[in-house]
């Protein structure tokens, strides 16, 4: 591995977060209230607790006010919808994020549908997804948006390139494919039923791995000169975090690769800050500042 083929998500995320912080500071100096982000955490899943805590820290550092709701794992659907409704009606809240996955007895789709589309900083509401699918993105889901910013900041030209997305989730795979399509890639979506995965990934200029299976993609799947974006965060029995890509095998051949941790993960949080700042701008009717 050469230093130069490492895509520094951590560094780029810090840069985005600093831009958001400066924007928030400017708005507050102009007399606007600070942006507000509401996070809803149901139950006590340790991974979700860590993710939400990291989101709080980032918000605080950016000058965004946290509104946190911690709800018991056995809350009823109606109880959860009532909390969402209160946040929808709270003027100080610009963004609402309900950490997924939810306990099995809750209807995730109904909860996502209940979030005011103006506050949909996760970009999961059907109004946001349909805008993305129509090529007119509004709020874009944070992880795939983070991958796009990472590619852009690294100066990787996507125009006309072959991109393979491995994984078809609503949170990453599907929106990722649409964003790459919007950037003029020829896009293939592979998944758990794909036959001969390597025959697809070997032809790719860009591979985005978002399957949730530890170190599943190896040097058999990746050709020399391919840019590899690893969305996976898998905790091994040894407690170590590993991606969906076997970094030791793939990094010597890849043109560029994101590490785990320190690649896509920090970008997800940075894009949540960006989306919250965007929601705040729109809700307060602040003119384009760029
Ligand atoms: N769980 C894993 N990723 C995400 C995300 O981006 N947003 C929410 N709300 N839950 C998640």
PDB file of C-alpha atoms and ligand atoms in Angstrom:
ATOM      1  CA  UNK A   1       0.000   0.000   0.000  1.00  0.00           C
ATOM      2  CA  UNK A   2       1.167   3.482  -0.800  1.00  0.00           C
ATOM      3  CA  UNK A   3       0.113   6.414   1.330  1.00  0.00           C
ATOM      4  CA  UNK A   4      -1.144   8.124  -1.789  1.00  0.00           C
ATOM      5  CA  UNK A   5      -3.912   5.638  -2.598  1.00  0.00           C
ATOM      6  CA  UNK A   6      -5.658   6.130   0.737  1.00  0.00           C
ATOM      7  CA  UNK A   7      -8.851   8.199   0.557  1.00  0.00           C
ATOM      8  CA  UNK A   8      -8.819  10.283   3.717  1.00  0.00           C
ATOM      9  CA  UNK A   9     -12.462  10.393   4.795  1.00  0.00           C
ATOM     10  CA  UNK A  10     -11.530  11.626   8.233  1.00  0.00           C
ATOM     11  CA  UNK A  11      -9.683  14.658   6.886  1.00  0.00           C
ATOM     12  CA  UNK A  12     -12.326  15.540   4.290  1.00  0.00           C
ATOM     13  CA  UNK A  13     -15.097  15.128   6.884  1.00  0.00           C
ATOM     14  CA  UNK A  14     -13.328  17.566   9.210  1.00  0.00           C
ATOM     15  CA  UNK A  15     -13.111  20.061   6.363  1.00  0.00           C
ATOM     16  CA  UNK A  16     -16.873  19.768   5.628  1.00  0.00           C
ATOM     17  CA  UNK A  17     -17.697  20.067   9.329  1.00  0.00           C
ATOM     18  CA  UNK A  18     -15.545  23.188   9.618  1.00  0.00           C
ATOM     19  CA  UNK A  19     -17.396  24.723   6.657  1.00  0.00           C
ATOM     20  CA  UNK A  20     -20.712  23.975   8.377  1.00  0.00           C
ATOM     21  CA  UNK A  21     -19.435  25.430  11.660  1.00  0.00           C
ATOM     22  CA  UNK A  22     -18.435  28.661   9.939  1.00  0.00           C
ATOM     23  CA  UNK A  23     -21.786  28.908   8.186  1.00  0.00           C
ATOM     24  CA  UNK A  24     -23.667  28.399  11.457  1.00  0.00           C
ATOM     25  CA  UNK A  25     -21.462  30.975  13.180  1.00  0.00           C
ATOM     26  CA  UNK A  26     -22.189  33.482  10.428  1.00  0.00           C
ATOM     27  CA  UNK A  27     -25.947  32.947  10.639  1.00  0.00           C
ATOM     28  CA  UNK A  28     -25.982  33.292  14.410  1.00  0.00           C
ATOM     29  CA  UNK A  29     -23.898  36.498  14.133  1.00  0.00           C
ATOM     30  CA  UNK A  30     -26.574  37.776  11.740  1.00  0.00           C
ATOM     31  CA  UNK A  31     -29.190  37.247  14.458  1.00  0.00           C
ATOM     32  CA  UNK A  32     -30.678  33.906  13.408  1.00  0.00           C
ATOM     33  CA  UNK A  33     -31.282  31.168  15.930  1.00  0.00           C
ATOM     34  CA  UNK A  34     -28.858  28.232  15.737  1.00  0.00           C
ATOM     35  CA  UNK A  35     -29.861  25.107  13.772  1.00  0.00           C
ATOM     36  CA  UNK A  36     -31.487  22.313  15.784  1.00  0.00           C
ATOM     37  CA  UNK A  37     -31.063  18.574  15.227  1.00  0.00           C
ATOM     38  CA  UNK A  38     -33.335  16.043  16.931  1.00  0.00           C
ATOM     39  CA  UNK A  39     -32.075  12.497  17.281  1.00  0.00           C
ATOM     40  CA  UNK A  40     -34.451   9.736  18.297  1.00  0.00           C
ATOM     41  CA  UNK A  41     -32.952   6.577  19.757  1.00  0.00           C
ATOM     42  CA  UNK A  42     -35.249   3.680  20.566  1.00  0.00           C
ATOM     43  CA  UNK A  43     -33.866   0.971  22.849  1.00  0.00           C
ATOM     44  CA  UNK A  44     -30.297   0.308  23.902  1.00  0.00           C
ATOM     45  CA  UNK A  45     -28.498  -1.159  20.924  1.00  0.00           C
ATOM     46  CA  UNK A  46     -24.822  -0.424  21.728  1.00  0.00           C
ATOM     47  CA  UNK A  47     -23.801   0.323  18.113  1.00  0.00           C
ATOM     48  CA  UNK A  48     -26.716   2.749  17.679  1.00  0.00           C
ATOM     49  CA  UNK A  49     -25.827   4.419  20.976  1.00  0.00           C
ATOM     50  CA  UNK A  50     -22.273   5.015  19.711  1.00  0.00           C
ATOM     51  CA  UNK A  51     -23.468   6.353  16.343  1.00  0.00           C
ATOM     52  CA  UNK A  52     -25.929   8.748  17.982  1.00  0.00           C
ATOM     53  CA  UNK A  53     -23.338   9.934  20.511  1.00  0.00           C
ATOM     54  CA  UNK A  54     -20.906  10.694  17.661  1.00  0.00           C
ATOM     55  CA  UNK A  55     -23.634  12.653  15.869  1.00  0.00           C
ATOM     56  CA  UNK A  56     -24.275  14.693  19.038  1.00  0.00           C
ATOM     57  CA  UNK A  57     -20.597  15.525  19.441  1.00  0.00           C
ATOM     58  CA  UNK A  58     -20.300  16.642  15.827  1.00  0.00           C
ATOM     59  CA  UNK A  59     -23.459  18.771  16.106  1.00  0.00           C
ATOM     60  CA  UNK A  60     -22.241  20.429  19.278  1.00  0.00           C
ATOM     61  CA  UNK A  61     -18.894  21.281  17.688  1.00  0.00           C
ATOM     62  CA  UNK A  62     -20.675  22.788  14.666  1.00  0.00           C
ATOM     63  CA  UNK A  63     -22.865  25.003  16.864  1.00  0.00           C
ATOM     64  CA  UNK A  64     -25.979  22.919  16.158  1.00  0.00           C
ATOM     65  CA  UNK A  65     -28.352  22.486  19.112  1.00  0.00           C
ATOM     66  CA  UNK A  66     -29.105  18.846  20.011  1.00  0.00           C
ATOM     67  CA  UNK A  67     -32.626  17.739  20.880  1.00  0.00           C
ATOM     68  CA  UNK A  68     -32.293  14.144  21.955  1.00  0.00           C
ATOM     69  CA  UNK A  69     -35.099  11.672  22.641  1.00  0.00           C
ATOM     70  CA  UNK A  70     -34.166   8.366  24.243  1.00  0.00           C
ATOM     71  CA  UNK A  71     -37.132   6.033  24.190  1.00  0.00           C
ATOM     72  CA  UNK A  72     -37.655   2.591  25.721  1.00  0.00           C
ATOM     73  CA  UNK A  73     -37.297  -0.466  23.445  1.00  0.00           C
ATOM     74  CA  UNK A  74     -40.926  -1.421  24.093  1.00  0.00           C
ATOM     75  CA  UNK A  75     -42.436   1.935  23.106  1.00  0.00           C
ATOM     76  CA  UNK A  76     -45.587   1.543  21.013  1.00  0.00           C
ATOM     77  CA  UNK A  77     -45.832   2.625  17.399  1.00  0.00           C
ATOM     78  CA  UNK A  78     -48.313   5.283  18.455  1.00  0.00           C
ATOM     79  CA  UNK A  79     -45.992   6.513  21.209  1.00  0.00           C
ATOM     80  CA  UNK A  80     -43.106   6.866  18.760  1.00  0.00           C
ATOM     81  CA  UNK A  81     -45.281   8.617  16.174  1.00  0.00           C
ATOM     82  CA  UNK A  82     -46.363  11.063  18.855  1.00  0.00           C
ATOM     83  CA  UNK A  83     -42.728  11.955  19.588  1.00  0.00           C
ATOM     84  CA  UNK A  84     -42.089  12.486  15.864  1.00  0.00           C
ATOM     85  CA  UNK A  85     -45.190  14.681  15.676  1.00  0.00           C
ATOM     86  CA  UNK A  86     -43.953  16.832  18.575  1.00  0.00           C
ATOM     87  CA  UNK A  87     -40.587  17.273  16.845  1.00  0.00           C
ATOM     88  CA  UNK A  88     -42.317  18.106  13.548  1.00  0.00           C
ATOM     89  CA  UNK A  89     -44.181  20.883  15.378  1.00  0.00           C
ATOM     90  CA  UNK A  90     -41.175  22.214  17.284  1.00  0.00           C
ATOM     91  CA  UNK A  91     -39.943  25.294  15.417  1.00  0.00           C
ATOM     92  CA  UNK A  92     -36.466  25.089  16.945  1.00  0.00           C
ATOM     93  CA  UNK A  93     -35.933  21.648  15.366  1.00  0.00           C
ATOM     94  CA  UNK A  94     -34.690  21.775  11.767  1.00  0.00           C
ATOM     95  CA  UNK A  95     -33.714  18.140  11.323  1.00  0.00           C
ATOM     96  CA  UNK A  96     -35.125  14.884  12.675  1.00  0.00           C
ATOM     97  CA  UNK A  97     -33.170  11.644  12.626  1.00  0.00           C
ATOM     98  CA  UNK A  98     -34.639   8.422  13.942  1.00  0.00           C
ATOM     99  CA  UNK A  99     -31.725   6.010  14.355  1.00  0.00           C
ATOM    100  CA  UNK A 100     -32.267   2.723  12.509  1.00  0.00           C
ATOM    101  CA  UNK A 101     -32.769  -0.157  12.863  1.00  0.00           C
ATOM    102  CA  UNK A 102     -35.815   0.090  15.110  1.00  0.00           C
ATOM    103  CA  UNK A 103     -36.982  -2.786  17.319  1.00  0.00           C
ATOM    104  CA  UNK A 104     -38.872  -5.403  15.269  1.00  0.00           C
ATOM    105  CA  UNK A 105     -42.369  -4.536  16.541  1.00  0.00           C
ATOM    106  CA  UNK A 106     -42.136  -1.011  15.097  1.00  0.00           C
ATOM    107  CA  UNK A 107     -43.006  -0.111  11.507  1.00  0.00           C
ATOM    108  CA  UNK A 108     -39.900   1.677  10.202  1.00  0.00           C
ATOM    109  CA  UNK A 109     -41.548   2.827   6.958  1.00  0.00           C
ATOM    110  CA  UNK A 110     -44.433   4.443   8.831  1.00  0.00           C
ATOM    111  CA  UNK A 111     -42.004   6.275  11.131  1.00  0.00           C
ATOM    112  CA  UNK A 112     -39.962   7.571   8.180  1.00  0.00           C
ATOM    113  CA  UNK A 113     -43.197   8.651   6.451  1.00  0.00           C
ATOM    114  CA  UNK A 114     -44.244  10.574   9.562  1.00  0.00           C
ATOM    115  CA  UNK A 115     -41.181  12.847   9.529  1.00  0.00           C
ATOM    116  CA  UNK A 116     -41.851  16.290   8.049  1.00  0.00           C
ATOM    117  CA  UNK A 117     -40.095  16.181   4.627  1.00  0.00           C
ATOM    118  CA  UNK A 118     -38.699  19.671   5.353  1.00  0.00           C
ATOM    119  CA  UNK A 119     -36.857  18.154   8.334  1.00  0.00           C
ATOM    120  CA  UNK A 120     -35.821  14.903   6.629  1.00  0.00           C
ATOM    121  CA  UNK A 121     -32.056  15.252   7.141  1.00  0.00           C
ATOM    122  CA  UNK A 122     -31.637  11.491   6.674  1.00  0.00           C
ATOM    123  CA  UNK A 123     -33.149  11.724   3.184  1.00  0.00           C
ATOM    124  CA  UNK A 124     -35.236   8.567   3.709  1.00  0.00           C
ATOM    125  CA  UNK A 125     -38.732  10.079   3.274  1.00  0.00           C
ATOM    126  CA  UNK A 126     -40.411   9.073  -0.026  1.00  0.00           C
ATOM    127  CA  UNK A 127     -40.487  12.753  -1.011  1.00  0.00           C
ATOM    128  CA  UNK A 128     -36.677  12.896  -0.719  1.00  0.00           C
ATOM    129  CA  UNK A 129     -36.089   9.544  -2.455  1.00  0.00           C
ATOM    130  CA  UNK A 130     -38.399  10.385  -5.350  1.00  0.00           C
ATOM    131  CA  UNK A 131     -36.590  13.718  -5.838  1.00  0.00           C
ATOM    132  CA  UNK A 132     -33.301  11.836  -5.984  1.00  0.00           C
ATOM    133  CA  UNK A 133     -34.683   9.262  -8.412  1.00  0.00           C
ATOM    134  CA  UNK A 134     -35.965  12.062 -10.637  1.00  0.00           C
ATOM    135  CA  UNK A 135     -32.467  13.498 -10.750  1.00  0.00           C
ATOM    136  CA  UNK A 136     -33.445  16.545  -8.648  1.00  0.00           C
ATOM    137  CA  UNK A 137     -31.895  15.715  -5.294  1.00  0.00           C
ATOM    138  CA  UNK A 138     -33.270  17.438  -2.212  1.00  0.00           C
ATOM    139  CA  UNK A 139     -32.074  15.869   1.055  1.00  0.00           C
ATOM    140  CA  UNK A 140     -29.698  13.085   0.048  1.00  0.00           C
ATOM    141  CA  UNK A 141     -29.021  10.157   2.439  1.00  0.00           C
ATOM    142  CA  UNK A 142     -25.854  10.940   4.378  1.00  0.00           C
ATOM    143  CA  UNK A 143     -23.716   7.867   3.664  1.00  0.00           C
ATOM    144  CA  UNK A 144     -24.043   7.815  -0.141  1.00  0.00           C
ATOM    145  CA  UNK A 145     -23.757  11.614  -0.269  1.00  0.00           C
ATOM    146  CA  UNK A 146     -20.595  11.297   1.826  1.00  0.00           C
ATOM    147  CA  UNK A 147     -19.151   8.794  -0.675  1.00  0.00           C
ATOM    148  CA  UNK A 148     -19.825  11.232  -3.535  1.00  0.00           C
ATOM    149  CA  UNK A 149     -18.161  14.139  -1.711  1.00  0.00           C
ATOM    150  CA  UNK A 150     -15.199  11.896  -0.916  1.00  0.00           C
ATOM    151  CA  UNK A 151     -14.801  10.962  -4.594  1.00  0.00           C
ATOM    152  CA  UNK A 152     -15.155  14.585  -5.644  1.00  0.00           C
ATOM    153  CA  UNK A 153     -12.668  15.905  -3.083  1.00  0.00           C
ATOM    154  CA  UNK A 154     -10.190  13.217  -4.147  1.00  0.00           C
ATOM    155  CA  UNK A 155     -10.457  14.525  -7.714  1.00  0.00           C
ATOM    156  CA  UNK A 156     -11.807  11.272  -9.129  1.00  0.00           C
ATOM    157  CA  UNK A 157     -13.479  11.803 -12.475  1.00  0.00           C
ATOM    158  CA  UNK A 158     -16.695   9.777 -12.704  1.00  0.00           C
ATOM    159  CA  UNK A 159     -17.894  10.898 -16.110  1.00  0.00           C
ATOM    160  CA  UNK A 160     -18.660   7.850 -18.292  1.00  0.00           C
ATOM    161  CA  UNK A 161     -17.020   5.434 -15.832  1.00  0.00           C
ATOM    162  CA  UNK A 162     -18.246   1.951 -14.904  1.00  0.00           C
ATOM    163  CA  UNK A 163     -19.463   1.919 -11.305  1.00  0.00           C
ATOM    164  CA  UNK A 164     -20.517  -1.187  -9.418  1.00  0.00           C
ATOM    165  CA  UNK A 165     -22.509  -0.864  -6.200  1.00  0.00           C
ATOM    166  CA  UNK A 166     -22.519  -4.028  -4.120  1.00  0.00           C
ATOM    167  CA  UNK A 167     -25.630  -3.914  -1.925  1.00  0.00           C
ATOM    168  CA  UNK A 168     -29.182  -2.724  -2.538  1.00  0.00           C
ATOM    169  CA  UNK A 169     -30.320  -1.247   0.775  1.00  0.00           C
ATOM    170  CA  UNK A 170     -32.560   1.826   0.970  1.00  0.00           C
ATOM    171  CA  UNK A 171     -29.976   3.552   3.158  1.00  0.00           C
ATOM    172  CA  UNK A 172     -26.931   3.093   0.924  1.00  0.00           C
ATOM    173  CA  UNK A 173     -27.056   0.845  -2.175  1.00  0.00           C
ATOM    174  CA  UNK A 174     -30.071   2.268  -4.003  1.00  0.00           C
ATOM    175  CA  UNK A 175     -29.418   5.988  -3.389  1.00  0.00           C
ATOM    176  CA  UNK A 176     -25.721   5.432  -4.137  1.00  0.00           C
ATOM    177  CA  UNK A 177     -26.573   3.955  -7.542  1.00  0.00           C
ATOM    178  CA  UNK A 178     -28.756   6.966  -8.361  1.00  0.00           C
ATOM    179  CA  UNK A 179     -26.077   9.450  -7.341  1.00  0.00           C
ATOM    180  CA  UNK A 180     -23.497   7.686  -9.505  1.00  0.00           C
ATOM    181  CA  UNK A 181     -25.974   7.646 -12.381  1.00  0.00           C
ATOM    182  CA  UNK A 182     -26.482  11.381 -11.858  1.00  0.00           C
ATOM    183  CA  UNK A 183     -22.697  11.775 -12.166  1.00  0.00           C
ATOM    184  CA  UNK A 184     -22.846  10.048 -15.594  1.00  0.00           C
ATOM    185  CA  UNK A 185     -21.528   6.651 -14.522  1.00  0.00           C
ATOM    186  CA  UNK A 186     -22.724   3.417 -16.088  1.00  0.00           C
ATOM    187  CA  UNK A 187     -24.064   1.743 -12.971  1.00  0.00           C
ATOM    188  CA  UNK A 188     -24.439  -1.929 -12.057  1.00  0.00           C
ATOM    189  CA  UNK A 189     -26.094  -2.925  -8.785  1.00  0.00           C
ATOM    190  CA  UNK A 190     -24.949  -6.282  -7.413  1.00  0.00           C
ATOM    191  CA  UNK A 191     -26.367  -8.034  -4.356  1.00  0.00           C
ATOM    192  CA  UNK A 192     -26.488 -11.286  -2.432  1.00  0.00           C
ATOM    193  CA  UNK A 193     -28.096 -13.176  -5.341  1.00  0.00           C
ATOM    194  CA  UNK A 194     -25.723 -11.877  -8.013  1.00  0.00           C
ATOM    195  CA  UNK A 195     -24.019 -14.697  -9.895  1.00  0.00           C
ATOM    196  CA  UNK A 196     -20.264 -14.373 -10.325  1.00  0.00           C
ATOM    197  CA  UNK A 197     -19.880 -11.081  -8.466  1.00  0.00           C
ATOM    198  CA  UNK A 198     -16.203 -10.813  -9.457  1.00  0.00           C
ATOM    199  CA  UNK A 199     -17.084 -10.737 -13.172  1.00  0.00           C
ATOM    200  CA  UNK A 200     -18.876  -7.434 -12.501  1.00  0.00           C
ATOM    201  CA  UNK A 201     -16.550  -5.839  -9.977  1.00  0.00           C
ATOM    202  CA  UNK A 202     -13.407  -6.683 -11.975  1.00  0.00           C
ATOM    203  CA  UNK A 203     -14.681  -4.529 -14.860  1.00  0.00           C
ATOM    204  CA  UNK A 204     -15.442  -1.546 -12.640  1.00  0.00           C
ATOM    205  CA  UNK A 205     -13.650   1.773 -12.455  1.00  0.00           C
ATOM    206  CA  UNK A 206     -15.353   2.395  -9.112  1.00  0.00           C
ATOM    207  CA  UNK A 207     -16.658  -0.193  -6.638  1.00  0.00           C
ATOM    208  CA  UNK A 208     -18.833   0.809  -3.686  1.00  0.00           C
ATOM    209  CA  UNK A 209     -19.070  -2.037  -1.170  1.00  0.00           C
ATOM    210  CA  UNK A 210     -22.159  -1.816   1.027  1.00  0.00           C
ATOM    211  CA  UNK A 211     -23.162  -5.372   1.869  1.00  0.00           C
ATOM    212  CA  UNK A 212     -22.451  -5.611   5.593  1.00  0.00           C
ATOM    213  CA  UNK A 213     -20.284  -8.738   5.306  1.00  0.00           C
ATOM    214  CA  UNK A 214     -16.841  -8.486   6.780  1.00  0.00           C
ATOM    215  CA  UNK A 215     -13.963  -8.485   4.249  1.00  0.00           C
ATOM    216  CA  UNK A 216     -16.104 -10.064   1.556  1.00  0.00           C
ATOM    217  CA  UNK A 217     -14.392  -8.339  -1.366  1.00  0.00           C
ATOM    218  CA  UNK A 218     -10.826  -9.489  -1.963  1.00  0.00           C
ATOM    219  CA  UNK A 219      -8.149  -9.051  -4.625  1.00  0.00           C
ATOM    220  CA  UNK A 220     -10.097 -11.612  -6.681  1.00  0.00           C
ATOM    221  CA  UNK A 221     -12.829  -9.001  -7.082  1.00  0.00           C
ATOM    222  CA  UNK A 222     -10.786  -5.872  -7.674  1.00  0.00           C
ATOM    223  CA  UNK A 223      -8.638  -5.014 -10.690  1.00  0.00           C
ATOM    224  CA  UNK A 224      -5.664  -2.737 -10.767  1.00  0.00           C
ATOM    225  CA  UNK A 225      -6.735   0.855 -11.180  1.00  0.00           C
ATOM    226  CA  UNK A 226     -10.130   0.510  -9.482  1.00  0.00           C
ATOM    227  CA  UNK A 227     -11.293   3.046  -6.907  1.00  0.00           C
ATOM    228  CA  UNK A 228     -12.772   1.224  -3.908  1.00  0.00           C
ATOM    229  CA  UNK A 229     -15.216   2.816  -1.467  1.00  0.00           C
ATOM    230  CA  UNK A 230     -15.851   0.639   1.576  1.00  0.00           C
ATOM    231  CA  UNK A 231     -19.093   1.451   3.396  1.00  0.00           C
ATOM    232  CA  UNK A 232     -18.953  -1.604   5.673  1.00  0.00           C
ATOM    233  CA  UNK A 233     -18.572  -1.307   9.432  1.00  0.00           C
ATOM    234  CA  UNK A 234     -18.361  -4.835  10.865  1.00  0.00           C
ATOM    235  CA  UNK A 235     -17.142  -5.549  14.367  1.00  0.00           C
ATOM    236  CA  UNK A 236     -15.121  -8.752  14.530  1.00  0.00           C
ATOM    237  CA  UNK A 237     -15.006 -11.159  17.451  1.00  0.00           C
ATOM    238  CA  UNK A 238     -11.688  -9.530  18.388  1.00  0.00           C
ATOM    239  CA  UNK A 239     -13.560  -6.213  18.776  1.00  0.00           C
ATOM    240  CA  UNK A 240     -11.823  -4.697  15.734  1.00  0.00           C
ATOM    241  CA  UNK A 241     -13.747  -2.796  13.060  1.00  0.00           C
ATOM    242  CA  UNK A 242     -13.480  -4.206   9.565  1.00  0.00           C
ATOM    243  CA  UNK A 243     -14.966  -3.121   6.275  1.00  0.00           C
ATOM    244  CA  UNK A 244     -16.690  -5.140   3.560  1.00  0.00           C
ATOM    245  CA  UNK A 245     -13.354  -5.083   1.724  1.00  0.00           C
ATOM    246  CA  UNK A 246     -10.275  -7.068   2.672  1.00  0.00           C
ATOM    247  CA  UNK A 247      -8.053  -4.008   2.976  1.00  0.00           C
ATOM    248  CA  UNK A 248      -4.731  -5.877   3.215  1.00  0.00           C
ATOM    249  CA  UNK A 249      -5.382  -7.738  -0.044  1.00  0.00           C
ATOM    250  CA  UNK A 250      -7.110  -4.976  -2.000  1.00  0.00           C
ATOM    251  CA  UNK A 251      -5.099  -1.862  -1.124  1.00  0.00           C
ATOM    252  CA  UNK A 252      -1.969  -2.953  -3.065  1.00  0.00           C
ATOM    253  CA  UNK A 253      -4.006  -3.239  -6.283  1.00  0.00           C
ATOM    254  CA  UNK A 254      -6.598  -0.488  -5.924  1.00  0.00           C
ATOM    255  CA  UNK A 255      -6.039   2.921  -7.450  1.00  0.00           C
ATOM    256  CA  UNK A 256      -7.561   4.429  -4.318  1.00  0.00           C
ATOM    257  CA  UNK A 257      -9.330   2.967  -1.283  1.00  0.00           C
ATOM    258  CA  UNK A 258     -11.117   4.165   1.848  1.00  0.00           C
ATOM    259  CA  UNK A 259      -9.894   2.697   5.154  1.00  0.00           C
ATOM    260  CA  UNK A 260     -12.183   1.350   7.892  1.00  0.00           C
ATOM    261  CA  UNK A 261     -12.336   3.138  10.258  1.00  0.00           C
ATOM    262  CA  UNK A 262     -11.534   6.635   8.992  1.00  0.00           C
ATOM    263  CA  UNK A 263     -13.105   6.449   5.530  1.00  0.00           C
ATOM    264  CA  UNK A 264     -16.826   6.623   4.858  1.00  0.00           C
ATOM    265  CA  UNK A 265     -17.957   6.647   8.536  1.00  0.00           C
ATOM    266  CA  UNK A 266     -16.775  10.191   9.315  1.00  0.00           C
ATOM    267  CA  UNK A 267     -18.265  11.391   6.010  1.00  0.00           C
ATOM    268  CA  UNK A 268     -21.736  10.168   7.044  1.00  0.00           C
ATOM    269  CA  UNK A 269     -21.632  12.370  10.128  1.00  0.00           C
ATOM    270  CA  UNK A 270     -20.287  15.338   8.172  1.00  0.00           C
ATOM    271  CA  UNK A 271     -23.139  15.063   5.668  1.00  0.00           C
ATOM    272  CA  UNK A 272     -25.685  14.944   8.488  1.00  0.00           C
ATOM    273  CA  UNK A 273     -24.279  18.275   9.681  1.00  0.00           C
ATOM    274  CA  UNK A 274     -24.458  19.565   6.100  1.00  0.00           C
ATOM    275  CA  UNK A 275     -28.093  18.443   5.684  1.00  0.00           C
ATOM    276  CA  UNK A 276     -29.064  19.979   9.032  1.00  0.00           C
ATOM    277  CA  UNK A 277     -27.471  23.261   7.971  1.00  0.00           C
ATOM    278  CA  UNK A 278     -29.393  23.044   4.678  1.00  0.00           C
ATOM    279  CA  UNK A 279     -32.701  22.385   6.467  1.00  0.00           C
ATOM    280  CA  UNK A 280     -32.041  25.368   8.743  1.00  0.00           C
ATOM    281  CA  UNK A 281     -31.279  27.590   5.758  1.00  0.00           C
ATOM    282  CA  UNK A 282     -34.486  26.589   3.987  1.00  0.00           C
ATOM    283  CA  UNK A 283     -36.739  26.741   7.021  1.00  0.00           C
ATOM    284  CA  UNK A 284     -35.513  30.236   7.939  1.00  0.00           C
ATOM    285  CA  UNK A 285     -35.582  31.396   4.323  1.00  0.00           C
ATOM    286  CA  UNK A 286     -31.908  32.340   4.387  1.00  0.00           C
ATOM    287  CA  UNK A 287     -30.618  33.155   0.905  1.00  0.00           C
ATOM    288  CA  UNK A 288     -27.886  31.139  -0.755  1.00  0.00           C
ATOM    289  CA  UNK A 289     -24.671  32.050   1.052  1.00  0.00           C
ATOM    290  CA  UNK A 290     -22.132  30.473  -1.265  1.00  0.00           C
TER     291      UNK A 290
HETATM  292  N1  LIG B   1     -28.501   3.428  10.780  1.00  0.00           N
HETATM  293  C1  LIG B   1     -27.402   3.199  10.020  1.00  0.00           C
HETATM  294  N2  LIG B   1     -27.148   4.247   9.220  1.00  0.00           N
HETATM  295  C2  LIG B   1     -28.106   5.165   9.467  1.00  0.00           C
HETATM  296  C3  LIG B   1     -28.370   6.462   8.958  1.00  0.00           C
HETATM  297  O1  LIG B   1     -27.678   6.994   8.080  1.00  0.00           O
HETATM  298  N3  LIG B   1     -29.452   7.090   9.485  1.00  0.00           N
HETATM  299  C4  LIG B   1     -30.243   6.525  10.434  1.00  0.00           C
HETATM  300  N4  LIG B   1     -31.289   7.221  10.855  1.00  0.00           N
HETATM  301  N5  LIG B   1     -30.025   5.315  10.930  1.00  0.00           N
HETATM  302  C5  LIG B   1     -28.953   4.645  10.450  1.00  0.00           C
END
